[in-house]
GROMACS .gro file of C-alpha atoms in nm:
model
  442
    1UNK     CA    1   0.000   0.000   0.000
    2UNK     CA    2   0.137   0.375  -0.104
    3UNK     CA    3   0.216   0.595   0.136
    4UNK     CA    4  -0.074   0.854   0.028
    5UNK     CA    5  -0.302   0.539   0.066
    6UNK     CA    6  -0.240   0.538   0.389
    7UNK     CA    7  -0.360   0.875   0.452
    8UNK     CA    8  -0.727   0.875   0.507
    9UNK     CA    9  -0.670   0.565   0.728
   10UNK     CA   10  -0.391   0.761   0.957
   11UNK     CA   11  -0.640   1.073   0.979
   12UNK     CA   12  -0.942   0.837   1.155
   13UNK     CA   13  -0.684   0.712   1.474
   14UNK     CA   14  -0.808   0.913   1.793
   15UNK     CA   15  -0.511   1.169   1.899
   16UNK     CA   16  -0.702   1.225   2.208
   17UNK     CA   17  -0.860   0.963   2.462
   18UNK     CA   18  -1.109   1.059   2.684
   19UNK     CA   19  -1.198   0.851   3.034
   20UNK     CA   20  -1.460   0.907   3.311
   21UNK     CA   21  -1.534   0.703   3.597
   22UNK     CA   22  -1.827   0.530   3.714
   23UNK     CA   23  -2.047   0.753   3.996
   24UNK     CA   24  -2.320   0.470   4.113
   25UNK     CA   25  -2.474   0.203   3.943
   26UNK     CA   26  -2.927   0.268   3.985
   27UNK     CA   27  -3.144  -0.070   3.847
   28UNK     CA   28  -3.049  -0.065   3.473
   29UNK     CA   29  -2.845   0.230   3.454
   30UNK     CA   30  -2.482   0.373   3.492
   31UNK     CA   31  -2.396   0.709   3.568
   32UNK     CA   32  -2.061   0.804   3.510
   33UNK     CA   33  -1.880   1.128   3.542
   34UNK     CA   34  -1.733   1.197   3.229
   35UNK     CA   35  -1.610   1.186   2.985
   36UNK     CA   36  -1.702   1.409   2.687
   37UNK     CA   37  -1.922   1.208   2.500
   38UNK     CA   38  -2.276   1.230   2.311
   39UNK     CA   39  -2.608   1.043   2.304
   40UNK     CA   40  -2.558   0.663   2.087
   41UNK     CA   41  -2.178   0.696   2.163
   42UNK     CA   42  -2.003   0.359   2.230
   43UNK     CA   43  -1.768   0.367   2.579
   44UNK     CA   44  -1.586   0.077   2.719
   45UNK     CA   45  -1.597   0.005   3.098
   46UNK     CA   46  -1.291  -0.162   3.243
   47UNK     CA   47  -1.376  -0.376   3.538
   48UNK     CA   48  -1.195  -0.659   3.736
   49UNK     CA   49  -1.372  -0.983   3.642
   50UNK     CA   50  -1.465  -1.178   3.978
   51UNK     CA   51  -1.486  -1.504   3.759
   52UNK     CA   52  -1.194  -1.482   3.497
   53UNK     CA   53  -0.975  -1.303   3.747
   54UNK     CA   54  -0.870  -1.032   3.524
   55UNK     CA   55  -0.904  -0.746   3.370
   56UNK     CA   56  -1.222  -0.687   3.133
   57UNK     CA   57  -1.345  -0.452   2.902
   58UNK     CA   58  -1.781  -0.421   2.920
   59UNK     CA   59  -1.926  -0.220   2.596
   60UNK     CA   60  -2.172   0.065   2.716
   61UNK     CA   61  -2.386   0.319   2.504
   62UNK     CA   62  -2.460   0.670   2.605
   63UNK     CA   63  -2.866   0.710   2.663
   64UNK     CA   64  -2.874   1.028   2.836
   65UNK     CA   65  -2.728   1.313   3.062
   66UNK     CA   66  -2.847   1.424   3.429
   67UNK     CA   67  -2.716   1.728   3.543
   68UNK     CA   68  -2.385   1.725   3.414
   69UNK     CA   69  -2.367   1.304   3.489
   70UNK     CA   70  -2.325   1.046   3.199
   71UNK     CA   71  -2.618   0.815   3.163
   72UNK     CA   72  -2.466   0.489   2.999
   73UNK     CA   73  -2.675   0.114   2.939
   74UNK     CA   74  -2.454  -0.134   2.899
   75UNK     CA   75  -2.467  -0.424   2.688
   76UNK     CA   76  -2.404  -0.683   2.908
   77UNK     CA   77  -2.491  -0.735   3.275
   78UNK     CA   78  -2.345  -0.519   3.536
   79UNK     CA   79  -2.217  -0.768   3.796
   80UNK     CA   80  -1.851  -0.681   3.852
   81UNK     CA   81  -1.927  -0.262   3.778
   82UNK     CA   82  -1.784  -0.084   4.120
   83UNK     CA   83  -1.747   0.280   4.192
   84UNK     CA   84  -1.429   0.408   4.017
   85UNK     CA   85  -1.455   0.193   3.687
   86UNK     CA   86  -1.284   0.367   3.463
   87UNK     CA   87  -1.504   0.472   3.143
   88UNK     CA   88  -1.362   0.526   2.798
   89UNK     CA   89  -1.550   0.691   2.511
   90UNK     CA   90  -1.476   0.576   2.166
   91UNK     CA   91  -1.619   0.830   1.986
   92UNK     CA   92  -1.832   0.648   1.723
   93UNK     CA   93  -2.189   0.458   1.802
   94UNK     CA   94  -2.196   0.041   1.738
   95UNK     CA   95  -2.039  -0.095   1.468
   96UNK     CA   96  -2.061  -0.432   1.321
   97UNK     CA   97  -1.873  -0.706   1.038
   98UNK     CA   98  -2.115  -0.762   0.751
   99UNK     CA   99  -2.015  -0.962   0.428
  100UNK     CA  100  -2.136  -1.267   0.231
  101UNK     CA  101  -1.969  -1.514   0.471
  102UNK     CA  102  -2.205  -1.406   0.742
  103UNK     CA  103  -2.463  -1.621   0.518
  104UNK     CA  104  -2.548  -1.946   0.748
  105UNK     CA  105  -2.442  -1.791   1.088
  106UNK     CA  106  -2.591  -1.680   1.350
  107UNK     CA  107  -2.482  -1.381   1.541
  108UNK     CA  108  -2.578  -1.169   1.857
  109UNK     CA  109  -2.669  -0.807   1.843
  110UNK     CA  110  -2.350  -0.662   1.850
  111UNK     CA  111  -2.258  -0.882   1.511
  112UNK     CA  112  -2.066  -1.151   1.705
  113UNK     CA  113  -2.125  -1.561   1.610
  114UNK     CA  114  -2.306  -1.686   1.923
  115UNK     CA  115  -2.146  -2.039   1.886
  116UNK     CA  116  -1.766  -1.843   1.959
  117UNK     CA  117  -1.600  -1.892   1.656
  118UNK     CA  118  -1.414  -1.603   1.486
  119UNK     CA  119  -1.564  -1.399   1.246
  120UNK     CA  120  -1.444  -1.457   0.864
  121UNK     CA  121  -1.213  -1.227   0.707
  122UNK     CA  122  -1.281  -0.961   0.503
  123UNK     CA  123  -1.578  -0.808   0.628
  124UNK     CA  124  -1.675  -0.469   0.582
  125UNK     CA  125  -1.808  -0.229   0.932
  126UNK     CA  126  -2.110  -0.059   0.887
  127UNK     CA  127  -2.281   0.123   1.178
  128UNK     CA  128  -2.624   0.011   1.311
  129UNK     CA  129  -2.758   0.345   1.341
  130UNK     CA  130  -2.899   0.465   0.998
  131UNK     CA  131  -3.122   0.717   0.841
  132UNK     CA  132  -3.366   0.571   0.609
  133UNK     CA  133  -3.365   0.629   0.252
  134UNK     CA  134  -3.474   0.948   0.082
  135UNK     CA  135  -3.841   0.957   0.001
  136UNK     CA  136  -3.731   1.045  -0.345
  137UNK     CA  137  -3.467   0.782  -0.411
  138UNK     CA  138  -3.721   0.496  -0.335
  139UNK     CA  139  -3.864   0.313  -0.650
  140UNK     CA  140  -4.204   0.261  -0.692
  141UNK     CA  141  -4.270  -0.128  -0.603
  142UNK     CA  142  -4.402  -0.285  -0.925
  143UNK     CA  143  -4.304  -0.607  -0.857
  144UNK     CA  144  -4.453  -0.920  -0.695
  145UNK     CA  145  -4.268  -1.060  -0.401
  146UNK     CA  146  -4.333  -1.465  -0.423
  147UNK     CA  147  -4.329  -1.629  -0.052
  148UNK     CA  148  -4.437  -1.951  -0.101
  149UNK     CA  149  -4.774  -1.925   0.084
  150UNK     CA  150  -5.089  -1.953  -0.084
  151UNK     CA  151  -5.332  -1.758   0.130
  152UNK     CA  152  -5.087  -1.482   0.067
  153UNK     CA  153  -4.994  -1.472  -0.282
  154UNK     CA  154  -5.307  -1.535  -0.381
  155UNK     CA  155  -5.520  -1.281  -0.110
  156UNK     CA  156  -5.250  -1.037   0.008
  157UNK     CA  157  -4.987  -1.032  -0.290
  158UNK     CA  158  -4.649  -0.868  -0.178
  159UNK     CA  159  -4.412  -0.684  -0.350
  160UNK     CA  160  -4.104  -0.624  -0.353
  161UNK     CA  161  -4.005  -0.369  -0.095
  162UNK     CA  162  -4.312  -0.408   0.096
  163UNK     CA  163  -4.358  -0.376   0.457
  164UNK     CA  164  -4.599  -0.635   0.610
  165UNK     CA  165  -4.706  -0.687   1.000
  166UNK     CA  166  -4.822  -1.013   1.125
  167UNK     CA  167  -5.062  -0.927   1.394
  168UNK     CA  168  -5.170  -1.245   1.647
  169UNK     CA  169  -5.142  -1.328   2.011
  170UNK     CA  170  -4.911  -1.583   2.139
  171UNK     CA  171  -4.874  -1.944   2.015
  172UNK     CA  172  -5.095  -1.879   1.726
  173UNK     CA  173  -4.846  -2.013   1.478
  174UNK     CA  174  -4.641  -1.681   1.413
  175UNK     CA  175  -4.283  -1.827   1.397
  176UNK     CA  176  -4.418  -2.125   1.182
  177UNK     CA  177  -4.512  -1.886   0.929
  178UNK     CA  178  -4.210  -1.682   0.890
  179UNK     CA  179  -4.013  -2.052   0.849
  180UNK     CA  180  -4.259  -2.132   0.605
  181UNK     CA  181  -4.170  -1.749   0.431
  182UNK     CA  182  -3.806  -1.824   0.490
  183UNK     CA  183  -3.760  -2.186   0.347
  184UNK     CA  184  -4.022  -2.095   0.065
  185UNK     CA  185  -3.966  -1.694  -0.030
  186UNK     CA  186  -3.809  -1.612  -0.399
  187UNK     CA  187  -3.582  -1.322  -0.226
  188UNK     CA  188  -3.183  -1.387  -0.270
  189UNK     CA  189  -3.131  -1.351   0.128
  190UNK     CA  190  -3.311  -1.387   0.445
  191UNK     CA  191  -3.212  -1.139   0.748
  192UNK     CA  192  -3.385  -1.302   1.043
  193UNK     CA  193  -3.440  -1.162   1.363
  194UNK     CA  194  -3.558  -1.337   1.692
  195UNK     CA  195  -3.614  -1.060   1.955
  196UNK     CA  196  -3.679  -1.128   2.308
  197UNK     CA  197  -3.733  -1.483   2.213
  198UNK     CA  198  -3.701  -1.782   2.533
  199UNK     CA  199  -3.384  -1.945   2.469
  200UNK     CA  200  -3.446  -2.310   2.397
  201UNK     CA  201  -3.695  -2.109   2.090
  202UNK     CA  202  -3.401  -2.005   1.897
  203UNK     CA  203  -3.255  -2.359   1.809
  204UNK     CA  204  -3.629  -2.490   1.775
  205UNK     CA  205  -3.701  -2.209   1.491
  206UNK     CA  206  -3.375  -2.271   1.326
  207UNK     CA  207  -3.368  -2.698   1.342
  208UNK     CA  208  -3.778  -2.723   1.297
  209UNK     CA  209  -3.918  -2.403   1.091
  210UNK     CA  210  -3.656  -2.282   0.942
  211UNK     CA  211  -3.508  -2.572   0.843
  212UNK     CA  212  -3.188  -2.703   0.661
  213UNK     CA  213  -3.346  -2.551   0.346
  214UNK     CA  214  -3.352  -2.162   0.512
  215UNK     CA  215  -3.068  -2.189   0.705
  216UNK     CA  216  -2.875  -2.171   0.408
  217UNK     CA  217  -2.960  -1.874   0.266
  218UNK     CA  218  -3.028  -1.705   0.593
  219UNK     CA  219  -2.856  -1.479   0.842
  220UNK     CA  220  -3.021  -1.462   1.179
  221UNK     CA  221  -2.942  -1.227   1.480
  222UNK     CA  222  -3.026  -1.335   1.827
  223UNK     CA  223  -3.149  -1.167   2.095
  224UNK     CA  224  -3.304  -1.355   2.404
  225UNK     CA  225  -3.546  -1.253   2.680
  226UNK     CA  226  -3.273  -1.285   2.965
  227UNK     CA  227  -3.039  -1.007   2.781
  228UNK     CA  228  -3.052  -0.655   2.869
  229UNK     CA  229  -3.256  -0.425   2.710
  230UNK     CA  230  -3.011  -0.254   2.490
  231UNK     CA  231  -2.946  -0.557   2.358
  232UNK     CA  232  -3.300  -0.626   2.241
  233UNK     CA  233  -3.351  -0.296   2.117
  234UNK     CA  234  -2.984  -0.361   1.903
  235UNK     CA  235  -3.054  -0.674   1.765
  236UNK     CA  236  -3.305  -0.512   1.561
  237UNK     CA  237  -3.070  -0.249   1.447
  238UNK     CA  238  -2.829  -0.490   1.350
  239UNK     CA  239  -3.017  -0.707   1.153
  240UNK     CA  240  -3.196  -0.384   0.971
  241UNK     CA  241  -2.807  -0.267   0.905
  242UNK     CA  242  -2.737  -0.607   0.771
  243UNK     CA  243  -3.008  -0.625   0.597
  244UNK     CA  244  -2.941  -0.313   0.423
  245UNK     CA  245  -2.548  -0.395   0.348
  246UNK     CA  246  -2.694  -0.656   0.102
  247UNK     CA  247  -3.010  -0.399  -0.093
  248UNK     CA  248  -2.745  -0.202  -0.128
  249UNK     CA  249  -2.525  -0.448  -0.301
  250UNK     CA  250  -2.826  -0.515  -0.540
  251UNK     CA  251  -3.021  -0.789  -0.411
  252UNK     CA  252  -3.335  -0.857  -0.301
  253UNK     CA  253  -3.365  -0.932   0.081
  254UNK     CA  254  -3.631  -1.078   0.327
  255UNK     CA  255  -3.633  -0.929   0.641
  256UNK     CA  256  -3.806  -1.128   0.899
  257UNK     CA  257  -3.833  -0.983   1.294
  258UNK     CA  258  -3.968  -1.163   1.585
  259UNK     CA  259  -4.113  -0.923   1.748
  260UNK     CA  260  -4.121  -0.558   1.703
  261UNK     CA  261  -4.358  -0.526   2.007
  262UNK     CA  262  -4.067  -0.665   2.195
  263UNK     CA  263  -3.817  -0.374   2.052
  264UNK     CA  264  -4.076  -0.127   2.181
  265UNK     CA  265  -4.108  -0.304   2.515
  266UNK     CA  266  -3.708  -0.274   2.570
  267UNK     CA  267  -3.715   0.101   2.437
  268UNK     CA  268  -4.023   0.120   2.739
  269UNK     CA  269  -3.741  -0.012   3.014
  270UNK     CA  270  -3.497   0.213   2.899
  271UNK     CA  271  -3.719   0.538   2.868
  272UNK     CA  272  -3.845   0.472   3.238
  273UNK     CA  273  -3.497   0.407   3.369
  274UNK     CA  274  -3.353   0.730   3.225
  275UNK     CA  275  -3.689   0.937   3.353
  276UNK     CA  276  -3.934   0.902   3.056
  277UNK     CA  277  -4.318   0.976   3.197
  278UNK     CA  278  -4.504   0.685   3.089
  279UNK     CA  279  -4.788   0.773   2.842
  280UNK     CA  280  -4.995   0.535   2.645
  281UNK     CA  281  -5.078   0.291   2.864
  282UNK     CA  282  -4.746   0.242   3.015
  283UNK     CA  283  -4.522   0.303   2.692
  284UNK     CA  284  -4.293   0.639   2.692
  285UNK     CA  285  -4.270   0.868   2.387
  286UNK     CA  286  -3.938   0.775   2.280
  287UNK     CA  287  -4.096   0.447   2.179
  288UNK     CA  288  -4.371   0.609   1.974
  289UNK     CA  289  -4.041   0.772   1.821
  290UNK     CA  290  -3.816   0.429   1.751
  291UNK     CA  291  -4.056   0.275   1.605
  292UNK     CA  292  -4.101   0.460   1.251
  293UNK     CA  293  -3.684   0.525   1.275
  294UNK     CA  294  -3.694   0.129   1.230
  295UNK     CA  295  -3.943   0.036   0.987
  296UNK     CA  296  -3.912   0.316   0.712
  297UNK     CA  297  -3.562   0.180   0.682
  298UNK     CA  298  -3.635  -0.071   0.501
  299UNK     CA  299  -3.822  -0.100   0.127
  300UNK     CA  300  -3.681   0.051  -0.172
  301UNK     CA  301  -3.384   0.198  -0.298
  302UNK     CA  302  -3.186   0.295  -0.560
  303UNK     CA  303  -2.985  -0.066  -0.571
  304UNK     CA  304  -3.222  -0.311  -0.460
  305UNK     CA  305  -3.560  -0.397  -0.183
  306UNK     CA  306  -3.569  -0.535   0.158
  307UNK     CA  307  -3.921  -0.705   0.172
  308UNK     CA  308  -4.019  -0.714   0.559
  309UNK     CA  309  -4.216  -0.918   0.754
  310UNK     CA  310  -4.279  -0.805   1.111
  311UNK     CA  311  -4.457  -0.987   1.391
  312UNK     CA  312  -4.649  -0.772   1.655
  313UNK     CA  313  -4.774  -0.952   1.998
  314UNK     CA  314  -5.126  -0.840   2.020
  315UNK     CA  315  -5.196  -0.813   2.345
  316UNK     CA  316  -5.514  -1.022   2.440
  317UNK     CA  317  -5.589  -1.073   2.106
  318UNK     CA  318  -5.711  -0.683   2.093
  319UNK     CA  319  -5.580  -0.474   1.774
  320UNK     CA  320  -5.602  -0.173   1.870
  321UNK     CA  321  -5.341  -0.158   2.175
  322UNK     CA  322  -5.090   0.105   2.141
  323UNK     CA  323  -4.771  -0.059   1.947
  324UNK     CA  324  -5.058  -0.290   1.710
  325UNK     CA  325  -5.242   0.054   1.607
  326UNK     CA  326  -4.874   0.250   1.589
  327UNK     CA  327  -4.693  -0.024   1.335
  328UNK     CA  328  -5.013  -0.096   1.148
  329UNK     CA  329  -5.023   0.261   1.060
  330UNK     CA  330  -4.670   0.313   0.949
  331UNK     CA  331  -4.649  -0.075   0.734
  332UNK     CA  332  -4.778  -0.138   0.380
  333UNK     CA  333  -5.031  -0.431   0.485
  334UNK     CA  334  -5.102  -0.626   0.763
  335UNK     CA  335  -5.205  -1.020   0.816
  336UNK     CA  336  -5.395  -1.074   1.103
  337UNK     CA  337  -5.358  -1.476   1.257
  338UNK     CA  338  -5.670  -1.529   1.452
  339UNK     CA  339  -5.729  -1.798   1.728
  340UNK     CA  340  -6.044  -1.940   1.641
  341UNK     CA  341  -5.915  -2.033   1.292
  342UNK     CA  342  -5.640  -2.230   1.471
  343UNK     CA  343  -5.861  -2.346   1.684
  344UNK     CA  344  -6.060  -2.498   1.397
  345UNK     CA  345  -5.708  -2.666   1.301
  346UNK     CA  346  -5.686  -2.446   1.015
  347UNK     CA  347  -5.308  -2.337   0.893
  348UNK     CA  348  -5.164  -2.101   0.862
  349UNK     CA  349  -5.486  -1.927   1.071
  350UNK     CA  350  -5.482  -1.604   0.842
  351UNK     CA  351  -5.792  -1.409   0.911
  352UNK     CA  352  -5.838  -1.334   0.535
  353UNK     CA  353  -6.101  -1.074   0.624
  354UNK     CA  354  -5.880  -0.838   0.893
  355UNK     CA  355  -5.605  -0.875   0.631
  356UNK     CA  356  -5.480  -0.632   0.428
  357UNK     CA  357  -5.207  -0.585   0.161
  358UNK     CA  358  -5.185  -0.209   0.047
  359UNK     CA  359  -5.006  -0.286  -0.290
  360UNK     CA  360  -5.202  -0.598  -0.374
  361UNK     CA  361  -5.401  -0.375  -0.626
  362UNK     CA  362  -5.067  -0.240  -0.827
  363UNK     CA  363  -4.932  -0.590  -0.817
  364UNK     CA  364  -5.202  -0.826  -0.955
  365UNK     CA  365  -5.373  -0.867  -1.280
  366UNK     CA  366  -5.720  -0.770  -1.350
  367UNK     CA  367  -5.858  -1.152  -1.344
  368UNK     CA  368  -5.676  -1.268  -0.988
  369UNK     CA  369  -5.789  -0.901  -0.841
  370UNK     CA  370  -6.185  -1.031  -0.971
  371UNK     CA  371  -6.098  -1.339  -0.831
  372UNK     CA  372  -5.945  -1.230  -0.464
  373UNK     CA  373  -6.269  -1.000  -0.478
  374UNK     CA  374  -6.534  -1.242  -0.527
  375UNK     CA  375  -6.415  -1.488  -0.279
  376UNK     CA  376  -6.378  -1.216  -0.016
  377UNK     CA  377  -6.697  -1.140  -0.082
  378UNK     CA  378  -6.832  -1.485  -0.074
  379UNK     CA  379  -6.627  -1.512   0.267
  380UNK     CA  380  -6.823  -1.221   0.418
  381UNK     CA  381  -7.166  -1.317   0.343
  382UNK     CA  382  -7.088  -1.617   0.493
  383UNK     CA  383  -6.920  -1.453   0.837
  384UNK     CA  384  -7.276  -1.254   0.829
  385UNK     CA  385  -7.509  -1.525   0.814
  386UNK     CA  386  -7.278  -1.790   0.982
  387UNK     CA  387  -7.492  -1.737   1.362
  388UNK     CA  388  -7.793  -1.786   1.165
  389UNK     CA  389  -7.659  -2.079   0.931
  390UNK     CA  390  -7.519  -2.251   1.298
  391UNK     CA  391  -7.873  -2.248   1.483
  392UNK     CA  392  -8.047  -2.350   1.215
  393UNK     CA  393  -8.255  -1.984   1.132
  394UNK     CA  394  -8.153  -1.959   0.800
  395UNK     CA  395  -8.362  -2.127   0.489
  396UNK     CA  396  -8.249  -2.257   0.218
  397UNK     CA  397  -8.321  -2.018  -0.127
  398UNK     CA  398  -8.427  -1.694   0.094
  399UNK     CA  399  -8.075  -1.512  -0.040
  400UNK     CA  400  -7.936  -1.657  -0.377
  401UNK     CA  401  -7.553  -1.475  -0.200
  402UNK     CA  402  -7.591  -1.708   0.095
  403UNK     CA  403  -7.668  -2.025  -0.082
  404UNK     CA  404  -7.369  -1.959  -0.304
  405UNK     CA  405  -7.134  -1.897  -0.016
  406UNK     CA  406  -7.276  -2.215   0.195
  407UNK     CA  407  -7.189  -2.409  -0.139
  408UNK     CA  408  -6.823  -2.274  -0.150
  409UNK     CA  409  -6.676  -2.202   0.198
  410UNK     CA  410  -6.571  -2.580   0.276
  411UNK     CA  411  -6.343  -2.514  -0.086
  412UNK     CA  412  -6.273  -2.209   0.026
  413UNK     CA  413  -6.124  -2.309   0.359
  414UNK     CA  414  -5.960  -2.600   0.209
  415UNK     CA  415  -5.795  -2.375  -0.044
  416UNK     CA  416  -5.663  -2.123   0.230
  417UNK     CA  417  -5.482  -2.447   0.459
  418UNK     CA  418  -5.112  -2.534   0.400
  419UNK     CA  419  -4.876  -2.781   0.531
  420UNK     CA  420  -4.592  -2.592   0.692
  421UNK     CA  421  -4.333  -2.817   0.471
  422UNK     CA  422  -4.554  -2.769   0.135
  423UNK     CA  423  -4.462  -2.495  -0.135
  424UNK     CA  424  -4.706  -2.392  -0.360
  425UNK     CA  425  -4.556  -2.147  -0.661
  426UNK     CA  426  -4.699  -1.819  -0.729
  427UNK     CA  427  -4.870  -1.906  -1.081
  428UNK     CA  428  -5.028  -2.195  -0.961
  429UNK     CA  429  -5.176  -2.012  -0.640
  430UNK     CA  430  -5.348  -1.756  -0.893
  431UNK     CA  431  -5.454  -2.022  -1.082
  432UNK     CA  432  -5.614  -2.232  -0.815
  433UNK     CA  433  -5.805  -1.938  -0.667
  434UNK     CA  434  -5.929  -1.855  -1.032
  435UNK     CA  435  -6.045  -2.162  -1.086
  436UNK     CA  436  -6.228  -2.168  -0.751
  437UNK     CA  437  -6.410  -1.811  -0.794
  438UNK     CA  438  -6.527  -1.948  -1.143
  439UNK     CA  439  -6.597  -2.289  -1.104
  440UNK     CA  440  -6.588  -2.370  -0.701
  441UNK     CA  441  -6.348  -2.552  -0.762
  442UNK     CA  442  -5.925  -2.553  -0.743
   0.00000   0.00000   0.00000
């Protein structure tokens, strides 16, 4: 390498180090005074490890300032933190290794393989902190997104760059679907992110619903329930950052996360810890003002598309709680999983109805958007008459609509299951459901 090479490289090494020292140590926070620093900065904390008997550095980020005190989070539990730590700013917020052998791992928030082995060489650093792309530099989406799924090719068509939520309350059969998207989807990548997930869930989703298949083609980030919040809230970064390291190479990515309501529920802990008032029921306004910094980063750009798929806990099954009604607004479609389809042993338990894909009308063809029509509408009279269908009320030939929809809903129903291992191609899902508005049958 030339000497003038060398230049840029020699102008980025800190002249100047700057070091606090840990104050007191209050539930989830640090306070440190000093040093000079600024909010999203990276500092290192050098403690005296109890168990390794030595001398270790823990990673910290800068969340705040009280009264002239240093408000750091760290990344990691505070066990061996004392009074007198000394605190080192670096000067620059998280960074992370992204490149095309991080395809097959699977790596913990701060871009690190979770099974210990080194990372590859050759990797580029790219910050997880990002603004999203200008409004202007986005492409229109004018192309379908092909996942595999029937219900949702053929009812909620995706395109590419789309932003979908998958709303449904717990054990409804979220994570199955987003294998099913993974192992099944047409995109060239899969980012995957499991936030706030139980530990033994993380193996499961890779060995059982992800599969061999996914894994492959798949990068997932890890965050579990027993790691601090920061943590949570980063593994979403990082797997948005990675996510976008790859659109911008050209490609078309699936980005999966498991679950934003968890990201919001870590940005809650933080918020209270640093002073937040609560507001809607419970959740502070910084979370109201993450969550939008997240999701518009992905879509369209100039190179390529990140398609994303986010889950959102509904709380009690209800819809309208405070992160459901936030995220819904901000997406491009949502599919709502509903319990008493499950119930009914129906998969995946996509409440057709509820569901919504914004784009579906730009994406698909004149005779599947007649087709996806008349069988919602079939669907619907059905829903309306189904209490007086049940008891027995309703007569046979009083409504010519209901008679029709009686006839059709077991096909209809039957057309909507899926075994989690089967894939069913785009074309033939737009067939099928043609053939089943026109004839009844698929």
């Amino acid at each position: 390498m030339k000497a003038a090479d060398l230049i840029p490289h020699v102008s980025t090494i800190p002249t100047l180090r700057r070091y606090g020292k840990v104050k007191q140590v209050i539930g989830l926070m640090i306070e440190s005074q000093g040093p000079e620093s600024s909010i999203g900065e990276m500092c290192y904390i050098y403690v005296q490890s109890s168990s390794k008997r030595k001398k270790v550095q823990i990673k910290a980020e800068v969340v705040g300032f009280r009264e002239g005190i240093v408000v750091l989070m760290p990344f990691t539990h505070v066990h061996d933190i004392a009074p007198g730590s000394i605190v080192e700013a670096t000067g620059r917020p998280l960074e992370i290794k992204v490149g095309d052998a991080l395809i097959g791992k699977i790596v913990d928030p701060l871009g690190e393989p979770i099974d210990d082995s080194p990372l590859p060489y050759g990797m580029k650093t790219v910050t997880t902190e990002k603004e999203p792309p200008n409004p202007l530099t986005r492409p229109p989406i004018n192309e379908v997104m092909e996942v595999g799924v029937r219900a949702i090719d053929s009812m909620l068509t995706v395109g590419k760059g789309q932003r979908i939520g998958i709303f449904a309350g717990s054990g409804v059969g979220k994570s199955t679907l987003l294998g099913m998207v993974a192992r099944n989807t047409e995109a060239d990548i899969n980012v995957i992110a499991l936030i706030g997930e139980r530990g033994r869930e993380v193996r499961e989703f890779i060995e059982r619903d992800l599969g061999p298949e996914g894994a492959k083609k798949s990068i997932i980030v890890a965050a579990t329930s027993d790691q601090p919040a920061l943590m949570r809230i980063k593994g979403a970064f990082t797997a948005t950052a990675i996510a976008e390291f790859f659109r911008d190479k050209g490609l078309n990515v699936m980005l999966m996360m498991d679950s934003v309501t968890r990201v919001a529920m870590a940005q809650r802990e933080i918020g209270l810890a640093i002073g937040e008032p609560p507001a809607t029921k419970g959740y502070t306004p910084s979370v109201f003002g993450l969550l939008p910094k997240l999701l518009e980063r992905t879509g369209t750009n100039q190179f390529g598309s990140i398609t994303a798929f986010y889950t959102v806990l509904v709380d009690g099954d209800d819809l309208n709680e405070p992160i459901s009604d936030t995220v819904r607004g901000i997406l491009d479609g949502h599919i709502v999983l509903d319990r008493a389809i499950a119930n009914r042993g129906q998969y995946p338990a996509i409440n057709v109805l509820k569901s919504v894909s914004r784009l579906m009308n730009h994406l698909a063809e004149k005779p599947h958007l007649l087709a996806s029509g008349k069988i919602r509408h079939l669907m619907s009279t059905y829903e309306e008459a189904e209490d007086l269908i049940n008891i027995g009320a309703y007569k046979k030939g009083s409504s010519k609509e209901i008679d029709d929809a009686i006839k059709v809903i077991p096909k209809i129903k039957e057309f909507l299951k899926q075994s989690y291992d089967e894939k069913v191609e785009y074309n033939m899902s737009v067939k099928q459901l043609v053939n089943l508005s026109e004839k009844g049958e698929w």
